[in-house]
Short mmCIF file of C-alpha atoms and ligand atoms in Angstrom, two decimals:
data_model
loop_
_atom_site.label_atom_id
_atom_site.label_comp_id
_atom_site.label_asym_id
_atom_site.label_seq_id
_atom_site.Cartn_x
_atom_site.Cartn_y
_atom_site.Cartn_z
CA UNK E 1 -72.56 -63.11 -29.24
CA UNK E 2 -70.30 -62.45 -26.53
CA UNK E 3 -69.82 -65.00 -23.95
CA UNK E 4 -69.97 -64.40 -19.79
CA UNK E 5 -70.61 -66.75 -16.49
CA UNK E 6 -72.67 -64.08 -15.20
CA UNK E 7 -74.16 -60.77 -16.63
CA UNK E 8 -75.93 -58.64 -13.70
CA UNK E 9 -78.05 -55.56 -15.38
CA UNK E 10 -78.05 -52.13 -13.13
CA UNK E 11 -75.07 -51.07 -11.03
CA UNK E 12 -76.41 -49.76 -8.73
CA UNK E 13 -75.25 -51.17 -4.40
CA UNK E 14 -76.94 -54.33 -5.32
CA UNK E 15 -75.65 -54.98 -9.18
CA UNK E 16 -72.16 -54.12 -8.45
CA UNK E 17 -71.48 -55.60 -5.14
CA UNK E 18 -72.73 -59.47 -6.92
CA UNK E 19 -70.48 -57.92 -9.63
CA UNK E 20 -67.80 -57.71 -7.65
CA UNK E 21 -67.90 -60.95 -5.46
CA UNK E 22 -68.42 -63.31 -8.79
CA UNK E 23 -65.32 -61.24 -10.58
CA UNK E 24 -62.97 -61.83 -7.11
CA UNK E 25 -63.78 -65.35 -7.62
CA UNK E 26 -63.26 -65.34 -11.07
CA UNK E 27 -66.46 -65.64 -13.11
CA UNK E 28 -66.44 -63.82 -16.52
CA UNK E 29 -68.90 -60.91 -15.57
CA UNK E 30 -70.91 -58.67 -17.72
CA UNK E 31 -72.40 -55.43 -15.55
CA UNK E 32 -75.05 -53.64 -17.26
CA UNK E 33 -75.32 -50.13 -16.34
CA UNK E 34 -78.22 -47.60 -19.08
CA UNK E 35 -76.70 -44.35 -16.74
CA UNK E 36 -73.15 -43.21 -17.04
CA UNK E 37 -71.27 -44.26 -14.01
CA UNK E 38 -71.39 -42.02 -11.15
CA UNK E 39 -75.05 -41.23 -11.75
CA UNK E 40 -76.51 -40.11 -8.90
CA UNK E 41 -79.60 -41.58 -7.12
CA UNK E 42 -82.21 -40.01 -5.47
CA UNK E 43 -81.80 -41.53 -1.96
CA UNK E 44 -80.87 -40.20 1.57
CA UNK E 45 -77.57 -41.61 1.55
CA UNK E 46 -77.68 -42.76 5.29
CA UNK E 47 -75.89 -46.28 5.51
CA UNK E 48 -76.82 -48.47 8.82
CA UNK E 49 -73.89 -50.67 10.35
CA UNK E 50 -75.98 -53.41 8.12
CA UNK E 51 -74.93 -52.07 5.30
CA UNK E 52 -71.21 -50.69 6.17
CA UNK E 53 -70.22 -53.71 8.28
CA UNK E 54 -68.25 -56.41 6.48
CA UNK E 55 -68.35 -54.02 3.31
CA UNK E 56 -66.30 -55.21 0.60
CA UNK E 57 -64.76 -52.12 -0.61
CA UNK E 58 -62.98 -49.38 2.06
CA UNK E 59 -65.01 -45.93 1.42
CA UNK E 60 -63.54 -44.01 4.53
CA UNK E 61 -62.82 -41.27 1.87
CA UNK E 62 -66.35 -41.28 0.48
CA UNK E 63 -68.21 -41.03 4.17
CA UNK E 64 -69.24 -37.29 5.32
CA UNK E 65 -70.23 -37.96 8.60
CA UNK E 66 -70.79 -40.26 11.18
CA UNK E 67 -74.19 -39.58 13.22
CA UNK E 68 -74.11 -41.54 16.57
CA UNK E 69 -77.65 -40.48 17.54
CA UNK E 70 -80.80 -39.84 16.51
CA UNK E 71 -83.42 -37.23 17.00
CA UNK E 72 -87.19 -38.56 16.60
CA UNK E 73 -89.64 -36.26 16.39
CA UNK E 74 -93.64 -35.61 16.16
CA UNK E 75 -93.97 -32.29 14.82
CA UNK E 76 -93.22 -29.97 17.76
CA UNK E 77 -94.50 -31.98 20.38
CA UNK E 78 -92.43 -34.63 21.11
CA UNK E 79 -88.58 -35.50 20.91
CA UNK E 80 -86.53 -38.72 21.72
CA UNK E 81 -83.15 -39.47 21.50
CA UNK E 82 -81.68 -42.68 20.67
CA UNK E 83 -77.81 -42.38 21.11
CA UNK E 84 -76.19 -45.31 18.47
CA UNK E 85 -72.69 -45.49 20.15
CA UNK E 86 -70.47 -47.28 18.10
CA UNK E 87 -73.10 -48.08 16.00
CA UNK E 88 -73.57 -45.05 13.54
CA UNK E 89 -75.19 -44.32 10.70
CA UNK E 90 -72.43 -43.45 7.99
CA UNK E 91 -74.00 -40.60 5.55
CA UNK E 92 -72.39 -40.31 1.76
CA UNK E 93 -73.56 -39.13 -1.23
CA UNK E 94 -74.90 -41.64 -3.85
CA UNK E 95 -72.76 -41.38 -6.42
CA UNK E 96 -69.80 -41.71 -4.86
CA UNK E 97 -70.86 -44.19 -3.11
CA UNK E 98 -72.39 -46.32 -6.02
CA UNK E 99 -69.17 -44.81 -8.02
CA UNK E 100 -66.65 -46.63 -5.86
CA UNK E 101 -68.89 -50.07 -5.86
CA UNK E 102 -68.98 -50.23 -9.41
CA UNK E 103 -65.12 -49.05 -9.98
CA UNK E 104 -64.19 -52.05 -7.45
CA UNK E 105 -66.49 -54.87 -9.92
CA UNK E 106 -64.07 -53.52 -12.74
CA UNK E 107 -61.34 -53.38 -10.84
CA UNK E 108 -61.89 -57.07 -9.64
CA UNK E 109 -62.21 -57.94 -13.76
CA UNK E 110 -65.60 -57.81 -14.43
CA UNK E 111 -66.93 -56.12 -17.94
CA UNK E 112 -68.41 -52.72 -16.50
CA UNK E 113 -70.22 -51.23 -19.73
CA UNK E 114 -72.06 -48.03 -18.48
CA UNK E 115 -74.61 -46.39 -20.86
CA UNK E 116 -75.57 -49.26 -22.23
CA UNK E 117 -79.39 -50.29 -21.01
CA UNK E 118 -80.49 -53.85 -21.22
CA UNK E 119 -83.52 -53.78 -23.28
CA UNK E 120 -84.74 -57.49 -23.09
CA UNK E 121 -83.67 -60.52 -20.74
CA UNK E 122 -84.47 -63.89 -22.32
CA UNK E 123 -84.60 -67.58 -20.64
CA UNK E 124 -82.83 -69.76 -22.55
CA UNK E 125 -82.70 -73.95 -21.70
CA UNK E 126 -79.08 -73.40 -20.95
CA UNK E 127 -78.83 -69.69 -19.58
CA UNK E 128 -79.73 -66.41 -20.52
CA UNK E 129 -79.42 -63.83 -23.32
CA UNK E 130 -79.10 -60.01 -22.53
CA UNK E 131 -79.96 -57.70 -25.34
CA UNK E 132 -78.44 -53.94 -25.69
CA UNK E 133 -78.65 -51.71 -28.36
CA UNK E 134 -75.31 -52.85 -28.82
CA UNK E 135 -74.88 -56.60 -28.84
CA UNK E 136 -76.84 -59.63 -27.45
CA UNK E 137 -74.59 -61.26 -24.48
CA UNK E 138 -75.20 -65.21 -23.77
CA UNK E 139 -74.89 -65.68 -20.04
CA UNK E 140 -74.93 -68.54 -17.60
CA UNK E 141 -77.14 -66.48 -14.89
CA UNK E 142 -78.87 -63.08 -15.21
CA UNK E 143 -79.20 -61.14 -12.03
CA UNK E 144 -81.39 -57.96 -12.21
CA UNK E 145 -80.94 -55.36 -10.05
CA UNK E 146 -82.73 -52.54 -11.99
CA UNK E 147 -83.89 -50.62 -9.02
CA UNK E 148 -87.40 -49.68 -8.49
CA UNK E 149 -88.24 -48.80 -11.99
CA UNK E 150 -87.83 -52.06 -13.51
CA UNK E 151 -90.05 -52.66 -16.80
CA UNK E 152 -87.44 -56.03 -17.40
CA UNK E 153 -88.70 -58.27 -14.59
CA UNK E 154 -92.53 -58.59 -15.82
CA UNK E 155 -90.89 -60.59 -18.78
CA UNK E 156 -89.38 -62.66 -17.33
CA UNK E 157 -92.49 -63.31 -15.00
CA UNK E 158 -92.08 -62.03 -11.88
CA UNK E 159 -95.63 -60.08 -11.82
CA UNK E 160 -96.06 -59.39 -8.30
CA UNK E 161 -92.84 -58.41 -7.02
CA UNK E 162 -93.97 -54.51 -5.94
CA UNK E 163 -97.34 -54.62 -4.49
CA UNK E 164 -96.72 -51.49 -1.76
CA UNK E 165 -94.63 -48.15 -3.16
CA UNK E 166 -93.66 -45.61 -0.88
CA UNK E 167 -92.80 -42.13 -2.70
CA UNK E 168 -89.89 -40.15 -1.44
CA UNK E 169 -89.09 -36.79 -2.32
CA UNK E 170 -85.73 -35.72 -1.42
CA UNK E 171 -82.95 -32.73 -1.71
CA UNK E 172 -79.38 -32.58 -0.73
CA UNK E 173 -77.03 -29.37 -1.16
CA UNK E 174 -74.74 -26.95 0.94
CA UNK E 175 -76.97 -25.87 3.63
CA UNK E 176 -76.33 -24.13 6.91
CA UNK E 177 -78.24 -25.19 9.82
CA UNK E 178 -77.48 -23.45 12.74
CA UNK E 179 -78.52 -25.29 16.05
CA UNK E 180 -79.03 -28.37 14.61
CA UNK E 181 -76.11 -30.92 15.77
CA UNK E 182 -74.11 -32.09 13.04
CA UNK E 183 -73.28 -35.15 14.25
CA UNK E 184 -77.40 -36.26 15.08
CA UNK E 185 -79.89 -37.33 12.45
CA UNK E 186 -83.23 -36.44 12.65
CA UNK E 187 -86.56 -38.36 12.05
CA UNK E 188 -89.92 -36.44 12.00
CA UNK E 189 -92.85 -38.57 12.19
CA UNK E 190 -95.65 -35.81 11.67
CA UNK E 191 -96.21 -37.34 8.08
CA UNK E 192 -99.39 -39.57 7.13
CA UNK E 193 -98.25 -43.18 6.52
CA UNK E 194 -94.47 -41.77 6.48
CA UNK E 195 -91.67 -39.66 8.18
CA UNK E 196 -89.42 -36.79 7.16
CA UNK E 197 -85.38 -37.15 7.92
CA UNK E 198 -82.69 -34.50 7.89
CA UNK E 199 -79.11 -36.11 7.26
CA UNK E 200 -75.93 -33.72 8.25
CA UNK E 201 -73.52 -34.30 5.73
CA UNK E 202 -70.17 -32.10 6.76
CA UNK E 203 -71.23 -28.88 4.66
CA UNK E 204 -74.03 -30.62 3.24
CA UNK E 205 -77.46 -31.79 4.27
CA UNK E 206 -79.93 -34.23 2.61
CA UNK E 207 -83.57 -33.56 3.89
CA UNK E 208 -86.15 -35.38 2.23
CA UNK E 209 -89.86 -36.83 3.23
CA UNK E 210 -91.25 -40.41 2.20
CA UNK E 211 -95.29 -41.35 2.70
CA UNK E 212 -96.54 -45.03 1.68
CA UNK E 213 -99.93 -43.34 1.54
CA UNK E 214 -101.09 -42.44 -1.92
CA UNK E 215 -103.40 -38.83 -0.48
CA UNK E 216 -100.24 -37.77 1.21
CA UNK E 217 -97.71 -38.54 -1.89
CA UNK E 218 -99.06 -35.07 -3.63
CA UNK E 219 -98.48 -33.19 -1.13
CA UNK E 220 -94.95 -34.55 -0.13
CA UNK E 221 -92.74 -31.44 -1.91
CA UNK E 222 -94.64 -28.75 0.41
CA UNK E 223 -94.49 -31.13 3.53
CA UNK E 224 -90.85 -30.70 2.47
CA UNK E 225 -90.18 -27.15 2.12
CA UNK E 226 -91.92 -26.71 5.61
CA UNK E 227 -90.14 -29.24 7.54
CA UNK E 228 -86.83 -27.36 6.15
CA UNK E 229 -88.50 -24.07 7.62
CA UNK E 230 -89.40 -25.71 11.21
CA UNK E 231 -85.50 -27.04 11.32
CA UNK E 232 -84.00 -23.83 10.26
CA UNK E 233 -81.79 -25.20 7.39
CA UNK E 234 -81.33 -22.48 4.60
CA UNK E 235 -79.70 -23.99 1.77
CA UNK E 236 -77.96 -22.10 -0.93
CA UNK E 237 -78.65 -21.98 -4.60
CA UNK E 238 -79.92 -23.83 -6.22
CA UNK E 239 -81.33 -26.38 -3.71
CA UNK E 240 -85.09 -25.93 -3.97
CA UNK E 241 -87.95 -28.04 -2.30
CA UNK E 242 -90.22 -27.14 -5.30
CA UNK E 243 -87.87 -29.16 -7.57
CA UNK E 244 -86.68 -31.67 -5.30
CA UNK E 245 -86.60 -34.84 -6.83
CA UNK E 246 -89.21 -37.83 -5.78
CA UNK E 247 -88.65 -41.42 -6.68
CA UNK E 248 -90.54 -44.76 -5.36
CA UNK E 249 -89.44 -47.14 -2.90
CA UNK E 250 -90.68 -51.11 -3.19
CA UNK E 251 -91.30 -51.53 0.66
CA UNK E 252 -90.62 -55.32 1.52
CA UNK E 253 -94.59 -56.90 1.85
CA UNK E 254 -93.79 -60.57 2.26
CA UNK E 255 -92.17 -63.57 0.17
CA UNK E 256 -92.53 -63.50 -3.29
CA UNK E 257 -90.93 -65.28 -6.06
CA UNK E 258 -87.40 -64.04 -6.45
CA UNK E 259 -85.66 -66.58 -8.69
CA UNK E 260 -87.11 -68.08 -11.92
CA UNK E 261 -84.94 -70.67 -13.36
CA UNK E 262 -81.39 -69.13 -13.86
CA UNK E 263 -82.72 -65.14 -13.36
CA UNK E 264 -83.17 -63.78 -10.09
CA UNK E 265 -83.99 -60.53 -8.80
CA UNK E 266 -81.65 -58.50 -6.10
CA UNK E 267 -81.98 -54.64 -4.33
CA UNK E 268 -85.02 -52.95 -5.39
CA UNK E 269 -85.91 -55.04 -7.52
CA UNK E 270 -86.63 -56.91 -5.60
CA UNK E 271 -88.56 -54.88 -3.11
CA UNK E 272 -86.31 -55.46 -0.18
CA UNK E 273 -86.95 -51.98 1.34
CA UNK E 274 -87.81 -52.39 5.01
CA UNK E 275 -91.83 -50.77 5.71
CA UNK E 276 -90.67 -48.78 8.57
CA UNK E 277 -87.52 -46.59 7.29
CA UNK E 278 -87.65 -47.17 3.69
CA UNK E 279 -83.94 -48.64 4.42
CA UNK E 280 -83.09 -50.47 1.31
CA UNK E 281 -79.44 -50.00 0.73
CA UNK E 282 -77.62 -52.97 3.60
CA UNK E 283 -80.86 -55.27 2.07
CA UNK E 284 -79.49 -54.40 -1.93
CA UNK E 285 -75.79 -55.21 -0.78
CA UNK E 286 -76.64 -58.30 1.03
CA UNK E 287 -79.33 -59.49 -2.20
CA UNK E 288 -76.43 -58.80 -3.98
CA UNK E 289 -73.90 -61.37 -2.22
CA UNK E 290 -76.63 -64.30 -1.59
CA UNK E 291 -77.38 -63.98 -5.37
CA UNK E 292 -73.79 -64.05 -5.92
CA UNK E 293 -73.31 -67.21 -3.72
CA UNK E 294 -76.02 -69.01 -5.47
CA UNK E 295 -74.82 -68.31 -9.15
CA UNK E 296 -71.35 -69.58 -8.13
CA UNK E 297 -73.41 -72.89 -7.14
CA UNK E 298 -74.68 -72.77 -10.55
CA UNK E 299 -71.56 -72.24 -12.43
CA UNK E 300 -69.84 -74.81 -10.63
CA UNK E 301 -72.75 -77.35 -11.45
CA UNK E 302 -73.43 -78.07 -8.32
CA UNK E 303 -77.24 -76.59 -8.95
CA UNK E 304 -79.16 -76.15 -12.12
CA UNK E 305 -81.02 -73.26 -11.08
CA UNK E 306 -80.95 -69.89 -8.23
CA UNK E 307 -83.57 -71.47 -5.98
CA UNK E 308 -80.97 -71.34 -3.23
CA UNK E 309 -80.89 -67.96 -3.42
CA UNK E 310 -84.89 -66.46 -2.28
CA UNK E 311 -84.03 -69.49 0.73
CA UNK E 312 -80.42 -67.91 1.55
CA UNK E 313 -82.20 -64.53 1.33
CA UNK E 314 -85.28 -65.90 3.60
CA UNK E 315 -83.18 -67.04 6.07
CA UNK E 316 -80.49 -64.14 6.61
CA UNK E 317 -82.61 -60.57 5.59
CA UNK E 318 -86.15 -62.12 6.50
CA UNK E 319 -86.11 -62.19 10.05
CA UNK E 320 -85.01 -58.18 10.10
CA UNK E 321 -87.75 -57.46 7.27
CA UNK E 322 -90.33 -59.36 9.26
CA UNK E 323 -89.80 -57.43 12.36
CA UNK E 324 -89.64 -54.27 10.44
CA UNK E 325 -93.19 -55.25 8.94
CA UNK E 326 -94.62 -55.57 12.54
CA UNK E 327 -92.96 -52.28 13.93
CA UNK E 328 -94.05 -50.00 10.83
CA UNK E 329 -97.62 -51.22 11.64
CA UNK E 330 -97.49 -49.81 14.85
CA UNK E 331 -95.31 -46.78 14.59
CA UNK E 332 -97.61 -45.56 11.67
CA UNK E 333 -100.98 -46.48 13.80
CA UNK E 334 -99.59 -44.46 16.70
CA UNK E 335 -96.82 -42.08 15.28
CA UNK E 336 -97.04 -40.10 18.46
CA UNK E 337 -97.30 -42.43 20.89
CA UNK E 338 -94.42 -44.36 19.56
CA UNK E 339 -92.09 -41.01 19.51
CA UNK E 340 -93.21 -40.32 23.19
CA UNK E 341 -93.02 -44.25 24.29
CA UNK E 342 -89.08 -43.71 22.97
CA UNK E 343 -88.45 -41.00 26.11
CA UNK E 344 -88.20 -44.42 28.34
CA UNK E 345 -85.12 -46.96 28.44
CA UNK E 346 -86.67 -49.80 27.27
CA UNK E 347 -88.78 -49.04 23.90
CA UNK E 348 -85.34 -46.67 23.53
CA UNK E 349 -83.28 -49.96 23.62
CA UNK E 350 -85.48 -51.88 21.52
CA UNK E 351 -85.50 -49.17 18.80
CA UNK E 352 -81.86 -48.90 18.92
CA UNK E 353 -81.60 -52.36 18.62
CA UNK E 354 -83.85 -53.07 15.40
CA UNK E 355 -82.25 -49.90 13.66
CA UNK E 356 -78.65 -51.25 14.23
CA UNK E 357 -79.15 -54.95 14.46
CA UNK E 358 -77.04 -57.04 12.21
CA UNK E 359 -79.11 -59.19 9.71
CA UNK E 360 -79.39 -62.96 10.88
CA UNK E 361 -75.88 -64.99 10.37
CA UNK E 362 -72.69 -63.96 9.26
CA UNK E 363 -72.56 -64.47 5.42
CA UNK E 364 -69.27 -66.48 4.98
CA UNK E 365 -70.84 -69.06 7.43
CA UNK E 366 -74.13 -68.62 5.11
CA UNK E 367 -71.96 -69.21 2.08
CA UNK E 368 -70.11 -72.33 3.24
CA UNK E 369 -73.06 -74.07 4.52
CA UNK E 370 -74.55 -73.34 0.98
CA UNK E 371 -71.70 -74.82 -0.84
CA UNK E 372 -71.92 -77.49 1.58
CA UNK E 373 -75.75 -78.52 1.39
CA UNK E 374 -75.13 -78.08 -2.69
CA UNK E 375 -72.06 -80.14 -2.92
CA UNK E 376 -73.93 -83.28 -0.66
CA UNK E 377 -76.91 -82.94 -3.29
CA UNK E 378 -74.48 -82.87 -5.70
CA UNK E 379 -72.45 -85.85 -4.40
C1 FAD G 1 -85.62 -40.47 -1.74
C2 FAD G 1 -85.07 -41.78 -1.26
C3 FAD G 1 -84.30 -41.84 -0.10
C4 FAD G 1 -83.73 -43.05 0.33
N1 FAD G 1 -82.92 -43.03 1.41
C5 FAD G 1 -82.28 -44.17 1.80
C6 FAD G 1 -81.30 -44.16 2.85
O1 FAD G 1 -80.98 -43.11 3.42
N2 FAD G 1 -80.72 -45.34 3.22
C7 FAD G 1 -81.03 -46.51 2.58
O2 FAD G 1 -80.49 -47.55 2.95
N3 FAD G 1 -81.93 -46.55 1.55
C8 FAD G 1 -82.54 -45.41 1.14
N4 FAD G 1 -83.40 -45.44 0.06
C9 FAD G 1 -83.57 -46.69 -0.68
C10 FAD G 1 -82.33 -46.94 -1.58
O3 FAD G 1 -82.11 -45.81 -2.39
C11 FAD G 1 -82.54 -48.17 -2.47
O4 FAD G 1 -83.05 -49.23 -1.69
C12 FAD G 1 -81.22 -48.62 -3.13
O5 FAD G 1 -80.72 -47.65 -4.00
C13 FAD G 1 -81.43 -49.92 -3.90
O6 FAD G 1 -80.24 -50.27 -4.60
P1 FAD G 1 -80.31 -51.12 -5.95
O7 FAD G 1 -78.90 -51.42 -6.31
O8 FAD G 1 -81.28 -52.20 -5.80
O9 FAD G 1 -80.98 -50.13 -7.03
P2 FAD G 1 -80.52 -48.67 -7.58
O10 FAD G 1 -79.59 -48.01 -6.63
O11 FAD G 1 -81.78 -47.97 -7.93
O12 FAD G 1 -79.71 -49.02 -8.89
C14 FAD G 1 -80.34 -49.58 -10.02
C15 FAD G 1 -79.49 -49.26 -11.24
O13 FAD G 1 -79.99 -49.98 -12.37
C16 FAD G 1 -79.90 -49.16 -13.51
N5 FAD G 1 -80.84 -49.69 -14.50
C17 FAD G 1 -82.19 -49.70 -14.45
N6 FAD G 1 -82.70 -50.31 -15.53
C18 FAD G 1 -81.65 -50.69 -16.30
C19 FAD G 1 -81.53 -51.39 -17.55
N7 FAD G 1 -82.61 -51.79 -18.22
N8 FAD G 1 -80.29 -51.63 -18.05
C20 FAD G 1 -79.17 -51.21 -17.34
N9 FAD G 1 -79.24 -50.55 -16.17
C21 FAD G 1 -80.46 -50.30 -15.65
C22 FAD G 1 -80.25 -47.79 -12.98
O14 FAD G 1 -79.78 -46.77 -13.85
C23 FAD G 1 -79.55 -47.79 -11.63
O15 FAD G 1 -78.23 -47.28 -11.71
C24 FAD G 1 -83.99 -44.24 -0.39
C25 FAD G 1 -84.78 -44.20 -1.55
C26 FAD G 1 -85.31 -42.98 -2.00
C27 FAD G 1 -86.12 -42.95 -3.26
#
């Protein structure tokens, strides 16, 4: 049995980024990947300043375009702008993206094993034990970040972790798009219970459609096709609406338990997705670095279990979630409305505001007032 401080299974944003904070501080880390690295991930790619701010790893290199505003839509009849200044959404593909997280946990000395799924996750009384096909690995802490599809957390007994799914069908290729500004994203809100988005990557574009409503879900790959039509994007070979590829989304629908003794779950797994966008990437990162704080607590023995972590989490991502929860409520009551209501200043600076805003507290101060309140409880 091999030995580790910390083993985190799927590396994807959320696995690797814990990865790679508990390696820099020098845990013995296992990360658990069942793809081969640079997998890709069905996913829009489009990264908020919550998610690229304070990033731990530089991907200039990896980032195809910056888009400092953003066209919202209602079918033909009505169209806002929301101009994002300095704060853009970065678009990249997935698996660089998720390629260049992961490479920076190895480089930073954790264990990066990729085809090799996690097929059970036992409690122990003093930790955890991870079993492959390969070996069983004895761990202090197990964080999962499995993604949506995660059969490992009922197990361990989280049971209601995903009540609301979204689906999302999506497509990304070389595409030309004549009159369509490549440096503007666009959000079309003519979808039951959901929204279609166009993302200009450089040569490429990612289009893709998302419902949380279960009649619209079948229907989501010819919504697709003709919201490609009304844009004017003709994509070469062999990107195809028919075969784009669909995957859920766990959209955030309150507090749930997220820790159970010395597990916890981080990203999707989590269901961190915000209601309105289906944003889940900045949420995975930041899961990813709480969790991380709070099994440092643990292998310092200042705590015996991750309970700090669903408060850390509470008290820096739930104030954005919450907000999100309200505003997807009455965007999807009133899609219309809302895109017309954005033609005036302030709904336009309110919705510029809750798609750029920073989550609550910077997460160093988060951190040291953790180690802090641990270290008095402790003393
Ligand atoms: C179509 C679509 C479009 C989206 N667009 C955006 C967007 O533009 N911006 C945004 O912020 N969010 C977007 N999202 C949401 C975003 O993709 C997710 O929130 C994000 O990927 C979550 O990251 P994660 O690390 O939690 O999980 P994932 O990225 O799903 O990674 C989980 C990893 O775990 C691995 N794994 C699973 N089970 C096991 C196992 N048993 N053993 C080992 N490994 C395992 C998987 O192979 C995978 O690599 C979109 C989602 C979809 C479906």
């Amino acid at each position: 049995v091999d030995l580790y401080d910390v083993i985190i299974v799927g590396a994807g944003p959320a696995g690797a980024v814990a990865a790679l904070r508990l390696a820099a501080r020098g845990a013995r880390v296992l990360l658990l990947e069942k793809q081969a690295l640079g997998r890709d991930k069905p996913c829009g790619g489009g990264l908020t300043p919550r998610a690229w701010s304070d990033l731990e790893v530089d991907i200039a290199d990896v980032v195809l375009s910056r888009t400092d505003s953003g066209a919202l839509r209602h079918g033909r009849r009505h169209e806002a702008r929301v101009p994002l200044g300095d704060r853009a959404v970065w678009m990249v593909r997935r698996r660089d993206f998720d390629q260049r997280l992961a490479a920076a946990a190895g480089h930073a000395g954790a264990d990066v094993h990729e085809r090799e799924p996690a097929r059970a996750v036992d409690a122990t009384r003093s930790g955890v034990v991870v079993r492959t096909p390969v070996a069983a690995y004895r761990g202090q802490v197990a964080l999962i970040a499995t993604g949506a599809e995660a059969p490992l957390r009922a197990a361990l007994g989280y049971a209601r972790v995903h009540p609301r799914m979204a689906v999302a069908v999506e497509m990304e290729g070389r595409a030309s798009a004549d009159g369509l500004d490549p440096r503007e994203f666009i959000f079309d809100f003519d979808i039951p219970g959901g929204y279609a988005w166009a993302f200009p990557k450089g040569e490429w574009w990612n289009v893709g459609v998302l419902s949380a409503s279960a009649e619209t879900a079948p229907q989501l790959r010819r919504l697709l096709a003709g919201f490609v039509v009304a844009l004017g994007i003709r994509f070469q070979a062999p990107a195809d609406p028919v075969r784009a590829t669909g995957r859920r989304i766990p959209l955030h629908a309150g507090r749930c338990s997220l820790a159970v003794g010395r597990t916890a779950l981080i990203g999707d797994a989590a269901a961190l997705a915000d209601p309105l966008f289906g944003e889940g990437i900045a949420q995975a990162l930041m899961s990813g670095r709480l969790a991380a704080v709070a099994a440092e607590s643990v292998l310092s023995g200042r705590r015996q279990d991750l309970g700090e972590y669903p408060r850390l989490l509470q008290r820096t991502i739930g104030p954005h979630l919450r907000r999100m929860r309200w505003l997807a409520r009455a965007v999807y009551a009133q899609p219309a409305l809302a895109v017309r209501a954005l033609s005036f200043g302030p709904p336009q600076a309110v919705a510029r505001h809750l798609s750029t805003e920073p989550f609550a507290g910077q997460l160093d101060t988060v951190a040291r007032r953790a180690a802090l309140a641990a270290s008095r409880r402790h003393a």
